[in-house]
Every structure is written in C-alpha cells, then in structure tokens.
CSV table of C-alpha atoms in Angstrom, one decimal:
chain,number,residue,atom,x,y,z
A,300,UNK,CA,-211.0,33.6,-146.6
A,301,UNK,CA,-209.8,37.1,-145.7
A,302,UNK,CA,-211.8,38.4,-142.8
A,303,UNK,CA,-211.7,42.4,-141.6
A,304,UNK,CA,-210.9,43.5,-138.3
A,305,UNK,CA,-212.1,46.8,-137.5
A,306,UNK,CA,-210.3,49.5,-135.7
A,307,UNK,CA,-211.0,52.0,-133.6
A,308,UNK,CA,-210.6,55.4,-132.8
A,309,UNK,CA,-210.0,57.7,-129.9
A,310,UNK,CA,-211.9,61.0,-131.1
A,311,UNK,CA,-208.9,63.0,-129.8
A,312,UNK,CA,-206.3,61.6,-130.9
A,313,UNK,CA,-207.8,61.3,-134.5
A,314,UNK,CA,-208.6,65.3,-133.9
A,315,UNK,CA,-204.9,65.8,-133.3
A,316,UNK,CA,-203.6,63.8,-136.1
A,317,UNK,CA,-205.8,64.5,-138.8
A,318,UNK,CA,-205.4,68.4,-137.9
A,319,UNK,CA,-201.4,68.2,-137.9
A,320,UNK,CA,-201.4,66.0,-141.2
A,321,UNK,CA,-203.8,68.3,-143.3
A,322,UNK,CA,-202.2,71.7,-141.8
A,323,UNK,CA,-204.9,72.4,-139.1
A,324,UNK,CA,-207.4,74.0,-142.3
A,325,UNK,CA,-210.4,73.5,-140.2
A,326,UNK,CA,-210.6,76.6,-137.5
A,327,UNK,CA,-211.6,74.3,-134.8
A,328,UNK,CA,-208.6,72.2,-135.7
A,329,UNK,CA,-206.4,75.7,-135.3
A,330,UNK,CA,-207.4,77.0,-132.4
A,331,UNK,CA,-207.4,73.9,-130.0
A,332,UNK,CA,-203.6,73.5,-131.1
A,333,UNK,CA,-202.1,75.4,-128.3
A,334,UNK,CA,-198.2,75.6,-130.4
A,335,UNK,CA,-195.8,73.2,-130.6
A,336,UNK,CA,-195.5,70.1,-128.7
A,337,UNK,CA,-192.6,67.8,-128.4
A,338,UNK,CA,-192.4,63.2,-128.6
A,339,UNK,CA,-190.3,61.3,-126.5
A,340,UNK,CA,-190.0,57.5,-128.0
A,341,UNK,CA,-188.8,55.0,-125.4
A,342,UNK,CA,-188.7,51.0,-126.3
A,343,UNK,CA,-187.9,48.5,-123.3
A,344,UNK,CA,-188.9,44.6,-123.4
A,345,UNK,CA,-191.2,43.9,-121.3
A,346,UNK,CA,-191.5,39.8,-122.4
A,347,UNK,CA,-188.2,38.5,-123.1
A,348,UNK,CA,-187.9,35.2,-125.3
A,349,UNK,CA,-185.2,33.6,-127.6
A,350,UNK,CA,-185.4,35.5,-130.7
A,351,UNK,CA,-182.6,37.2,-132.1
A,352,UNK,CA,-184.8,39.7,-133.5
A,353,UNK,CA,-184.2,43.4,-131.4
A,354,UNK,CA,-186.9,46.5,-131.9
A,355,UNK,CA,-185.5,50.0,-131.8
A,356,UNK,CA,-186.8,53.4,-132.9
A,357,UNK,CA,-185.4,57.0,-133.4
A,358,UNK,CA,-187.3,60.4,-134.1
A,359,UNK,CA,-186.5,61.5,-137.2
A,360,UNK,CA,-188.4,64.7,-136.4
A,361,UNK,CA,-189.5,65.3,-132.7
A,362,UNK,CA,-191.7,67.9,-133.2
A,363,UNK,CA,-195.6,68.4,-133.6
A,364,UNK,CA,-196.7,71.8,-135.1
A,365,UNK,CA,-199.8,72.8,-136.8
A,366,UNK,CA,-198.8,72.2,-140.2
A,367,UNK,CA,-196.5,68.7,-139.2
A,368,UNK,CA,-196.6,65.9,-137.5
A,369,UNK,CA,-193.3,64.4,-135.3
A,370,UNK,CA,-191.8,61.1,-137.9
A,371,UNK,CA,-190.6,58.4,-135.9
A,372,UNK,CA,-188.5,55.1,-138.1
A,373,UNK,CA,-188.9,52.1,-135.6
A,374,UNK,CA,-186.7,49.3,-137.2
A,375,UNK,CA,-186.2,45.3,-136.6
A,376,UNK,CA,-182.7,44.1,-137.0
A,377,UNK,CA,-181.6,40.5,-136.4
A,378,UNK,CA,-178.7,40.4,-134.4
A,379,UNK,CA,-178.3,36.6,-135.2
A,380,UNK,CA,-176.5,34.4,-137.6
A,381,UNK,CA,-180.2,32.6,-139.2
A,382,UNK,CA,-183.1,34.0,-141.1
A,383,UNK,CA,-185.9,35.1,-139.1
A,384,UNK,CA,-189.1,34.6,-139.8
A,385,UNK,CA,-192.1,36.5,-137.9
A,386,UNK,CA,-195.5,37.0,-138.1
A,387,UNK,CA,-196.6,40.3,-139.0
A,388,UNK,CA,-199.5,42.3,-139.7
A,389,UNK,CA,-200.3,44.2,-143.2
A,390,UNK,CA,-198.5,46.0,-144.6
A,391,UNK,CA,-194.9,44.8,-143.5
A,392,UNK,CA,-192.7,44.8,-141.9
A,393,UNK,CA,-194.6,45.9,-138.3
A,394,UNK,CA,-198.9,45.9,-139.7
A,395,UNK,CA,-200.5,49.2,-138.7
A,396,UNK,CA,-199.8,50.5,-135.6
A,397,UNK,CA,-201.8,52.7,-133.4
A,398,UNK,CA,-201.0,54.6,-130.2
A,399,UNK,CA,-203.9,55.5,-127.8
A,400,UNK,CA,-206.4,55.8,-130.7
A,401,UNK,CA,-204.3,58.1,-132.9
A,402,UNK,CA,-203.0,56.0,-136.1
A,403,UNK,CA,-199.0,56.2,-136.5
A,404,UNK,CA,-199.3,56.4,-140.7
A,405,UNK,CA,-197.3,55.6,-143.4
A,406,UNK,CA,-198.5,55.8,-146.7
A,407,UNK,CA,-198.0,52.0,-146.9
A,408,UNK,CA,-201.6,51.8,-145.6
A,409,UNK,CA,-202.8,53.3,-148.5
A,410,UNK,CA,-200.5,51.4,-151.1
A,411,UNK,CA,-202.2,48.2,-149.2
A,412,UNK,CA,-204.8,46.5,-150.9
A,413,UNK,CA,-205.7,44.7,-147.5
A,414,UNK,CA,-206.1,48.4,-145.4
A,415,UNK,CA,-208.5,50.4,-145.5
A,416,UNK,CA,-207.5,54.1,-144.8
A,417,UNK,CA,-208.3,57.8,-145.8
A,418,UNK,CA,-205.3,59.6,-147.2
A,419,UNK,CA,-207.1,63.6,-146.2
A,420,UNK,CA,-207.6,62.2,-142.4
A,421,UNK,CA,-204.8,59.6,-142.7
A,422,UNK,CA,-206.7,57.3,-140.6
A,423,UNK,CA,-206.8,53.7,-140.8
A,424,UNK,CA,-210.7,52.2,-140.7
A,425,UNK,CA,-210.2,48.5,-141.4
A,426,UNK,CA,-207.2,45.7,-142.2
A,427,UNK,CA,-207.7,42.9,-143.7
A,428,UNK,CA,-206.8,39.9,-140.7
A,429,UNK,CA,-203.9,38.3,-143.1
A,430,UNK,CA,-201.0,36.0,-141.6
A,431,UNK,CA,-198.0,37.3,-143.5
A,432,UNK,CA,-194.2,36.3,-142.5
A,433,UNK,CA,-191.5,38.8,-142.7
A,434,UNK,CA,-188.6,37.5,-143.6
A,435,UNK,CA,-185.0,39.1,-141.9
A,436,UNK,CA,-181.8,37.6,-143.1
A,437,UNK,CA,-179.1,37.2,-140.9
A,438,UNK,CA,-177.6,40.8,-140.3
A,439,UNK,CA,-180.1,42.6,-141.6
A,440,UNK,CA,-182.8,45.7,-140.9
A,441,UNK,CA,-186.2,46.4,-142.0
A,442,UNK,CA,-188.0,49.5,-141.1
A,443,UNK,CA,-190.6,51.8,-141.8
A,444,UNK,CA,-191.1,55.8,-140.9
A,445,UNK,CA,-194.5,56.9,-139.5
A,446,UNK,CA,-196.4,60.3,-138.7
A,447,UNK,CA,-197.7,60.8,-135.3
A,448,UNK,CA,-199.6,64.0,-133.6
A,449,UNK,CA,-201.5,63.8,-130.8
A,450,UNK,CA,-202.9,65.6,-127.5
A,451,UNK,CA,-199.8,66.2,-124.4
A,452,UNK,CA,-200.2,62.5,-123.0
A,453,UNK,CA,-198.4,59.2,-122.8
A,454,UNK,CA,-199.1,57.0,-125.6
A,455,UNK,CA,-198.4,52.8,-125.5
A,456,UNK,CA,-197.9,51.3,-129.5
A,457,UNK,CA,-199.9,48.7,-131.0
A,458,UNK,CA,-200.2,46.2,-133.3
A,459,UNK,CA,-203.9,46.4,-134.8
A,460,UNK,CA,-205.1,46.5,-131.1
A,461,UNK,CA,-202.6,43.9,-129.8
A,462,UNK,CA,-200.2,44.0,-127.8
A,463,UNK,CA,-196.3,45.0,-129.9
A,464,UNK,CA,-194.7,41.6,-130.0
A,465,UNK,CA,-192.2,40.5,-132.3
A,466,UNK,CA,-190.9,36.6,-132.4
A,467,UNK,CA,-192.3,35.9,-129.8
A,468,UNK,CA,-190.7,38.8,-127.4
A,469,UNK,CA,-193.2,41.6,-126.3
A,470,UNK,CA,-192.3,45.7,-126.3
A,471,UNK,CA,-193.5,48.6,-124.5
A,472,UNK,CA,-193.1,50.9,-127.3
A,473,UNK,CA,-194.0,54.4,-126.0
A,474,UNK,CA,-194.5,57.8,-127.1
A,475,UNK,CA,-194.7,60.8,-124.7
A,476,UNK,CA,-196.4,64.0,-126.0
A,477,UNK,CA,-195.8,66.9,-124.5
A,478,UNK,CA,-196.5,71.0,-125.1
A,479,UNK,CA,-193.2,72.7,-125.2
C-alpha cells in the first residue's frame, strides 16, 4: 500500500522560488526581488556513525537573480571497499529535499510517478511514502543538481520534513542566502 505524505510550504520561500524559476512574470514577484542575492552551502556531520558513505555539495551556480535560481549538485560517494545500501526517499538518490519551506527542484520530481509537483511553480505538493534502497558500489558517486531561490536567510536541508541522514550518519546541510 503506498500512502502520501504531504508537504508543506513556507509562503515565502515558495514566493522566492517560484518567482526566480518562472523569471519573476508576476509584478509583485518583480518588485519584491531587491537584485541579486548570493548561497553559501556548508555540509558538517552532526551524528557520526559507521557508514562509509560521505555527503558533499558544491554550487554549480551561486547566484539568485530574477530570471535564475542558484544550482547546487550535492553528491554521496562511498569511500569504502563494499556496496552500500541506504534508504532513500523518491526519487533517488537523496528523495525530495526542502530547505525552510522553499523546495530544492530537480526535474526528477516531475519524472516521478510517486511525487506530486507543479513544473510552472516547481513546487513539490505530495510524495508518495515509498522505502526505496540506493545502491552505491564500492568507489562510486551518485548525485543530483537542484534549483534553489529564496529570501536573505539561513536555510537547514531536509529530507521530506526529516532530518538529512544518510546510513545511518546525520548532516547539517545548510544554505545561507544572502543580498549582494
């Protein structure tokens, strides 16, 4: 049985995002964008555990304008010599991932059959509450690249509402907005 958990929304941060993603064509988008802001991405463990599995991120653009979001990759390599296994979220490899209300997209939500998600406000409504294993060989990377706009503020990742924890090892995965 595939149940739905819902998600919710911070109506700023889904103002921000949805304005940056579809080029800020609603005038009250536009004029509460004061110019460009900047994204800071820090990572740190803050639960260690026994899995050889290591989170990292980079900005692959670390700027928010009005017609373009900041893109952040955030990546899971295994640094040991076995297959990992870990639970994830849909889609893989990290489920959908918020940040203080404001969804951090990929288009993989909409590819999903088990999210729900608007592609004009690129927001994510409902996910299908599915166990799904990733799979990491030994040596190897997965990743995804995601979208993010928001207000100036600092912004904590997570996964469908919980906490960003990976194997069994917990992350502070943070973004900083801030005008420039």
């Amino acid at each position: 049985m595939k149940r739905r958990a819902y998600i919710a929304a911070s109506g700023a941060g889904t103002i921000a995002l949805a304005g940056a993603l579809v080029g800020f064509s609603r005038p009250s988008l536009r004029a509460a964008f004061h110019g460009p802001r900047g994204v800071d991405l820090t990572i740190d463990r803050d639960r260690d555990g026994n899995s050889p599995l290591e989170v990292s991120g980079t900005l692959v653009d670390d700027e928010v304008t009005v017609s373009s979001p900041a893109r952040l990759r955030l990546a899971v390599r295994n640094r040991g010599d076995r297959d990992v296994d870990y639970g994830t979220g849909v889609p893989p490899p990290l489920g959908v991932l918020a940040a203080g209300g404001a969804t951090l997209w990929t288009d993989a939500y909409v590819e999903s059959e088990h999210v729900d998600g608007s592609r004009l406000l690129r927001t994510v409504t409902s996910v299908d509450d599915v166990g799904l294993v990733q799979p990491v060989r030994a040596g190897e990377t997965v990743d995804e690249t995601y979208a993010f706009a928001a207000s100036p503020g600092e912004y904590r990742v997570s996964r469908h509402g919980n906490p960003f924890e990976l194997d069994g090892v917990g992350y502070a995965v943070t973004l900083r907005v801030f005008e420039k």
